[in-house]
Coordinates of C-alpha atoms in Angstrom, one line a residue:
M1 CA 12.7 21.9 -14.7
R2 CA 9.3 21.8 -13.5
I3 CA 9.4 18.2 -12.4
T4 CA 12.7 18.6 -10.6
R5 CA 11.6 21.6 -8.7
Q6 CA 8.4 19.9 -7.7
T7 CA 10.5 16.9 -6.3
I8 CA 12.7 19.3 -4.2
I9 CA 9.6 20.8 -2.8
F10 CA 8.0 17.5 -2.0
L11 CA 11.4 16.2 -0.4
A12 CA 11.6 19.5 1.6
G13 CA 8.0 18.8 2.9
A14 CA 9.0 15.3 3.8
A15 CA 12.2 16.6 5.6
V16 CA 9.8 18.9 7.6
F17 CA 7.7 16.0 8.7
F18 CA 10.7 14.0 9.6
G19 CA 12.1 16.9 11.6
A20 CA 8.8 17.5 13.4
V21 CA 8.7 13.7 14.4
K22 CA 12.1 13.7 15.6
F23 CA 11.5 17.0 17.6
L24 CA 8.5 15.3 19.3
Q25 CA 10.4 12.3 20.1
F26 CA 13.3 14.2 21.5
N27 CA 10.9 16.1 23.9
G28 CA 8.9 13.1 24.8
I29 CA 5.6 14.2 23.4
L30 CA 5.6 11.3 21.1
N31 CA 5.8 8.2 23.4
P32 CA 6.7 4.7 22.2
Y33 CA 3.3 3.5 21.9
W34 CA 2.2 6.2 19.6
Q35 CA 5.5 5.9 17.7
L36 CA 4.7 2.3 17.2
V37 CA 1.2 3.3 15.7
L38 CA 2.9 6.1 13.3
D39 CA 5.4 3.4 12.0
Q40 CA 2.4 1.1 11.4
A41 CA 0.7 4.1 9.5
L42 CA 3.8 4.4 7.3
I43 CA 4.0 0.5 6.7
T44 CA 0.2 0.7 5.7
V45 CA 1.0 3.6 3.2
I46 CA 3.4 1.3 1.6
A47 CA 0.9 -1.6 1.2
A48 CA -2.1 0.6 0.3
L49 CA -0.1 2.4 -2.5
G50 CA 0.4 -1.2 -3.9
L51 CA -3.4 -1.8 -3.9
S52 CA -3.8 1.6 -5.4
I53 CA -1.9 0.8 -8.5
I54 CA -3.9 -2.5 -9.0
Y55 CA -7.4 -1.1 -8.2
G56 CA -7.1 2.7 -8.1
F57 CA -5.1 3.2 -11.2
T58 CA -5.7 0.1 -13.2
G59 CA -9.1 -0.9 -12.1
Q60 CA -8.5 -4.5 -11.1
F61 CA -10.6 -5.5 -8.2
S62 CA -8.5 -7.5 -5.9
L63 CA -9.4 -9.0 -2.4
G64 CA -6.1 -10.9 -1.8
H65 CA -3.8 -8.0 -0.9
A66 CA -3.2 -9.3 2.5
A67 CA -1.9 -12.5 1.2
F68 CA 1.0 -10.9 -0.4
Y69 CA 1.5 -8.7 2.6
G70 CA 1.7 -11.8 4.7
L71 CA 4.1 -13.6 2.1
G72 CA 6.5 -10.7 2.4
A73 CA 6.3 -10.8 6.3
Y74 CA 6.8 -14.6 7.0
I75 CA 9.5 -14.8 4.3
A76 CA 11.5 -11.9 5.4
G77 CA 11.0 -12.5 9.1
A78 CA 11.9 -16.3 8.6
L79 CA 15.0 -15.6 6.7
D80 CA 16.4 -13.0 9.1
K81 CA 15.4 -15.0 12.1
T82 CA 17.3 -18.1 10.8
Y83 CA 20.3 -16.5 9.2
G84 CA 20.5 -12.8 10.1
N85 CA 21.5 -12.5 13.7
G86 CA 20.7 -8.9 13.6
N87 CA 22.8 -8.0 10.7
M88 CA 21.6 -5.0 9.0
L89 CA 22.8 -6.0 5.4
F90 CA 20.9 -9.3 5.8
F91 CA 18.0 -7.6 7.0
L92 CA 17.8 -5.5 4.0
L93 CA 18.3 -8.5 1.7
S94 CA 15.5 -10.5 3.6
L95 CA 13.1 -7.5 2.9
L96 CA 14.1 -7.9 -0.8
A97 CA 13.7 -11.5 -0.8
G98 CA 10.2 -11.1 0.7
A99 CA 9.1 -8.5 -1.8
A100 CA 10.5 -10.5 -4.7
L101 CA 8.8 -13.6 -3.6
A102 CA 5.4 -11.7 -3.3
G103 CA 6.1 -10.2 -6.8
L104 CA 6.9 -13.7 -8.3
V105 CA 3.9 -15.3 -6.8
A106 CA 1.7 -12.4 -8.2
L107 CA 3.1 -13.2 -11.6
L108 CA 2.4 -16.7 -11.5
I109 CA -1.2 -16.2 -10.6
G110 CA -1.6 -13.0 -12.3
L111 CA -1.0 -14.4 -15.9
P112 CA -4.1 -16.7 -15.7
I113 CA -6.5 -14.8 -13.3
L114 CA -6.1 -11.2 -14.9
R115 CA -7.7 -12.6 -18.0
L116 CA -10.9 -12.3 -15.8
R117 CA -12.6 -9.0 -15.2
S118 CA -14.8 -7.3 -12.5
D119 CA -16.2 -9.5 -9.8
Y120 CA -14.6 -12.6 -11.1
L121 CA -11.2 -11.2 -10.6
G122 CA -12.2 -10.3 -7.0
I123 CA -13.3 -13.8 -6.3
A124 CA -10.4 -15.3 -7.6
T125 CA -7.9 -13.4 -5.6
L126 CA -10.2 -13.9 -2.4
G127 CA -9.7 -17.7 -3.0
F128 CA -5.9 -17.1 -3.2
G129 CA -5.9 -15.2 -0.1
I130 CA -7.7 -18.1 1.7
I131 CA -5.3 -20.4 0.4
V132 CA -2.3 -18.5 1.6
K133 CA -3.9 -18.1 5.1
V134 CA -4.7 -21.9 5.4
A135 CA -1.1 -22.6 4.2
M136 CA 0.4 -20.3 6.8
E137 CA -1.7 -22.0 9.6
N138 CA -0.2 -25.4 8.5
S139 CA 3.3 -24.2 7.5
N140 CA 4.9 -25.6 10.6
K141 CA 4.6 -29.2 9.2
L142 CA 7.2 -28.4 6.4
F143 CA 8.9 -25.2 7.9
P144 CA 8.8 -25.4 11.7
V145 CA 10.4 -21.9 11.9
L146 CA 7.1 -20.3 10.6
G147 CA 5.2 -21.6 13.7
G148 CA 2.0 -22.5 11.8
A149 CA -1.3 -21.7 13.7
T150 CA 0.5 -20.6 16.8
G151 CA 2.4 -17.9 14.9
M152 CA 6.1 -17.0 14.5
S153 CA 8.2 -15.0 17.1
G154 CA 11.9 -13.9 17.5
T155 CA 12.3 -12.0 14.2
P156 CA 15.0 -9.1 14.9
Q157 CA 13.3 -5.9 15.5
L158 CA 15.5 -3.8 13.2
A159 CA 12.7 -1.6 11.5
K160 CA 12.8 1.8 13.3
F161 CA 11.1 4.9 12.4
N162 CA 14.0 6.3 10.4
L163 CA 14.1 3.3 8.0
I164 CA 10.4 3.0 7.7
F165 CA 10.2 6.6 6.9
L166 CA 12.9 6.3 4.3
F167 CA 11.2 3.2 2.7
A168 CA 7.8 5.0 2.6
L169 CA 9.3 8.1 1.0
L170 CA 11.2 6.1 -1.7
V171 CA 7.9 4.1 -2.5
I172 CA 5.7 7.2 -2.8
L173 CA 8.4 8.7 -5.2
L174 CA 8.4 5.4 -7.2
V175 CA 4.7 5.1 -7.5
R176 CA 4.4 8.8 -8.5
N177 CA 6.9 8.5 -11.2
F178 CA 5.1 5.1 -12.4
I179 CA 1.7 6.8 -12.5
S180 CA 3.1 9.8 -14.4
S181 CA 5.0 7.7 -17.0
T182 CA 3.5 6.2 -20.1
Y183 CA 3.1 2.9 -18.4
G184 CA 1.1 4.6 -15.7
R185 CA -1.2 6.4 -18.3
A186 CA -1.6 3.1 -20.2
C187 CA -2.9 1.5 -16.8
T188 CA -5.3 4.6 -16.3
S189 CA -6.8 4.0 -19.7
I190 CA -7.4 0.4 -18.9
R191 CA -9.3 1.4 -15.9
E192 CA -11.3 3.9 -17.8
D193 CA -12.3 1.6 -20.6
E194 CA -10.5 -1.4 -21.2
I195 CA -12.1 -2.4 -24.5
A196 CA -11.1 1.1 -25.9
A197 CA -7.5 0.6 -24.7
D198 CA -7.4 -2.7 -26.4
V199 CA -8.7 -1.2 -29.6
M200 CA -6.0 1.5 -29.4
G201 CA -3.3 -1.0 -29.3
I202 CA -2.4 -1.3 -25.5
D203 CA -1.7 -4.6 -24.6
T204 CA -4.0 -4.8 -21.8
T205 CA -3.1 -8.1 -20.4
R206 CA 0.6 -7.2 -20.0
Y207 CA -0.2 -3.8 -18.3
K208 CA -2.6 -5.4 -15.8
V209 CA 0.0 -8.1 -15.0
M210 CA 2.6 -5.3 -14.7
A211 CA 0.4 -3.3 -12.2
F212 CA -0.4 -6.4 -10.3
V213 CA 3.0 -7.6 -9.8
M214 CA 4.3 -4.2 -8.8
G215 CA 1.5 -3.5 -6.4
C216 CA 1.9 -7.0 -4.8
T217 CA 5.7 -6.6 -4.7
L218 CA 5.1 -3.4 -2.6
A219 CA 2.7 -5.4 -0.4
G220 CA 5.4 -7.8 0.3
L221 CA 7.9 -5.2 1.0
A222 CA 5.4 -3.7 3.6
G223 CA 4.9 -7.1 5.2
G224 CA 8.7 -7.6 5.5
I225 CA 9.0 -4.3 7.3
Y226 CA 6.0 -5.1 9.4
A227 CA 7.9 -8.4 10.5
H228 CA 10.7 -6.5 11.7
R229 CA 8.7 -3.9 13.7
Y230 CA 6.4 -6.2 15.5
P231 CA 7.8 -9.1 17.4
F232 CA 5.0 -11.7 16.6
L233 CA 3.3 -12.9 13.4
H234 CA 0.1 -14.8 13.1
P235 CA -1.9 -16.1 10.2
A236 CA -5.0 -14.1 11.5
S237 CA -3.1 -10.8 11.0
F238 CA -3.3 -11.5 7.3
D239 CA -6.8 -12.7 6.7
F240 CA -9.6 -11.2 4.6
L241 CA -10.3 -8.3 7.0
K242 CA -6.7 -7.2 6.5
S243 CA -7.3 -7.0 2.7
F244 CA -10.5 -5.2 3.4
D245 CA -8.4 -2.6 5.3
F246 CA -6.4 -1.8 2.2
L247 CA -9.4 -1.8 0.0
L248 CA -11.3 0.6 2.3
I249 CA -8.3 3.0 2.4
V250 CA -8.1 3.0 -1.5
V251 CA -11.8 3.6 -1.8
L252 CA -12.2 6.1 0.9
G253 CA -9.2 8.0 -0.3
G254 CA -10.6 8.1 -3.9
L255 CA -9.9 5.8 -6.8
G256 CA -7.0 7.2 -8.8
S257 CA -5.7 9.4 -6.0
M258 CA -2.2 8.7 -4.5
T259 CA -2.8 11.6 -2.2
G260 CA -6.0 10.1 -0.9
T261 CA -4.4 6.9 -0.3
I262 CA -1.5 8.2 1.6
V263 CA -3.8 10.6 3.9
T264 CA -6.5 7.9 4.4
A265 CA -3.9 5.1 5.2
V266 CA -2.5 7.2 7.9
G267 CA -5.7 8.4 9.2
W268 CA -7.4 4.9 9.1
V269 CA -4.6 3.6 11.4
F270 CA -4.9 6.2 13.9
L271 CA -8.7 6.0 13.7
L272 CA -8.7 2.3 14.3
E273 CA -6.3 2.6 17.1
G274 CA -8.5 5.3 18.8
L275 CA -11.6 3.1 18.4
R276 CA -9.6 0.1 20.1
I277 CA -8.7 2.3 23.0
I278 CA -12.2 3.8 23.4
L279 CA -14.3 0.5 22.8
G280 CA -11.8 -2.0 24.1
Q281 CA -12.8 -5.6 23.6
A282 CA -16.2 -4.4 21.9
F283 CA -14.1 -3.2 19.0
I284 CA -12.4 -6.6 18.3
D285 CA -15.8 -8.4 18.5
W286 CA -17.8 -5.7 16.3
R287 CA -14.8 -4.9 14.0
G288 CA -16.4 -6.1 10.9
V289 CA -19.6 -4.3 11.7
I290 CA -17.7 -0.9 12.4
Y291 CA -15.7 -1.4 9.1
A292 CA -19.1 -1.7 7.1
L293 CA -20.8 1.3 8.9
I294 CA -17.6 3.5 8.2
L295 CA -17.9 2.4 4.5
I296 CA -21.6 3.0 4.3
V297 CA -21.4 6.4 5.7
A298 CA -18.5 7.3 3.6
I299 CA -20.2 6.2 0.4
I300 CA -23.4 8.2 1.3
V301 CA -21.6 11.4 2.4
R302 CA -18.9 11.4 -0.4
P303 CA -19.2 8.4 -2.8
Q304 CA -16.3 9.7 -5.0
G305 CA -13.8 9.5 -2.0
I306 CA -12.2 11.8 0.1
F307 CA -9.8 13.4 -2.8
S308 CA -12.0 12.1 -5.7
G309 CA -8.9 11.4 -8.1
K310 CA -7.3 14.7 -7.2
E311 CA -3.7 15.3 -6.2
L312 CA -2.0 17.8 -3.8
S313 CA 0.3 20.1 -5.8
L314 CA 3.0 19.2 -3.2
L315 CA 3.0 15.5 -4.5
F316 CA 2.1 16.0 -8.2
P317 CA 3.2 19.1 -10.4
R318 CA 0.3 20.8 -12.3
P319 CA 0.1 19.7 -15.8
V320 CA 1.7 21.9 -18.3
K321 CA -0.8 23.7 -20.6
T322 CA -0.1 23.2 -24.3
V323 CA -0.7 25.8 -26.8
T324 CA -2.2 25.0 -30.0
G325 CA -1.2 26.4 -33.4
K326 CA -4.2 28.6 -33.5
E327 CA -3.6 30.0 -30.0
Q328 CA 0.0 30.8 -31.2
A329 CA -1.2 32.6 -34.2
H330 CA -3.8 34.6 -32.3
A331 CA -1.1 35.5 -29.6
G332 CA 1.4 36.6 -32.5
S333 CA -1.4 38.7 -34.2
G334 CA -1.5 40.9 -30.9
N335 CA -5.4 40.1 -30.5

């Protein structure tokens, strides 16, 4: 009953947020430009939660998250552009196809590389990200619809706030339930001490692959939604810096904190957009330096992250305190 009540409270909070956004839209306070930024923030939440499963909760350092984000975007966008013709059902199927392909590719590369640890895994995923970006730039030779280095346009823009919000809400609930399950606790034990988890009988490779596939599938889903919200896709949008975006969000929010990832993802998108407006072209030219400075300052000020592995009670119920036999006997004696 406690979990059900907590879920109802969370859904009520989400309904209040949704109602507030619709109120701002109706009264013209939230203009189309900032609505687009908000939509991008929700899309980023979905993708960042995927990396949070991989790195924040399972401890697998990945630098190729943007590659799966891009795979989902290109596959979903190309399918809907070629066959969808604005059909809402086909749009949803294209999203599933993009997410499924990202998950399948994650499974194929995850089986060999997830036997690596620490920096080696990061280097391997970084190499995969570079491969995907180069493949996107030369994709028009085999698949002209993808546009190659010139980018792809013409994807039906069917992803609006209502649908994006619904997907973000479902993904948050999915990730929350996964983390709270025995599978999620096994992943967390791997993050804390993989050798000890292995000794305790946990199939570490299996759970690492499971977390990697699930996280990359969410990245592919976010990419598919992105392709249907922004009319132009380009390989440069899915390069190393985009992977660094997601990594910064997970680290700044606090490893092992869903709340931190969600709050930081929204704040990060609005922060970058604000900096772009203030600095103009200088932000584009110095983006890498700005990212590094933000990370350095954040690590110095709060090295454990904003939420430091903690969760808001609105999202996660407080754990039920267990009563030991001695405590029961003590309570029964009236002392």
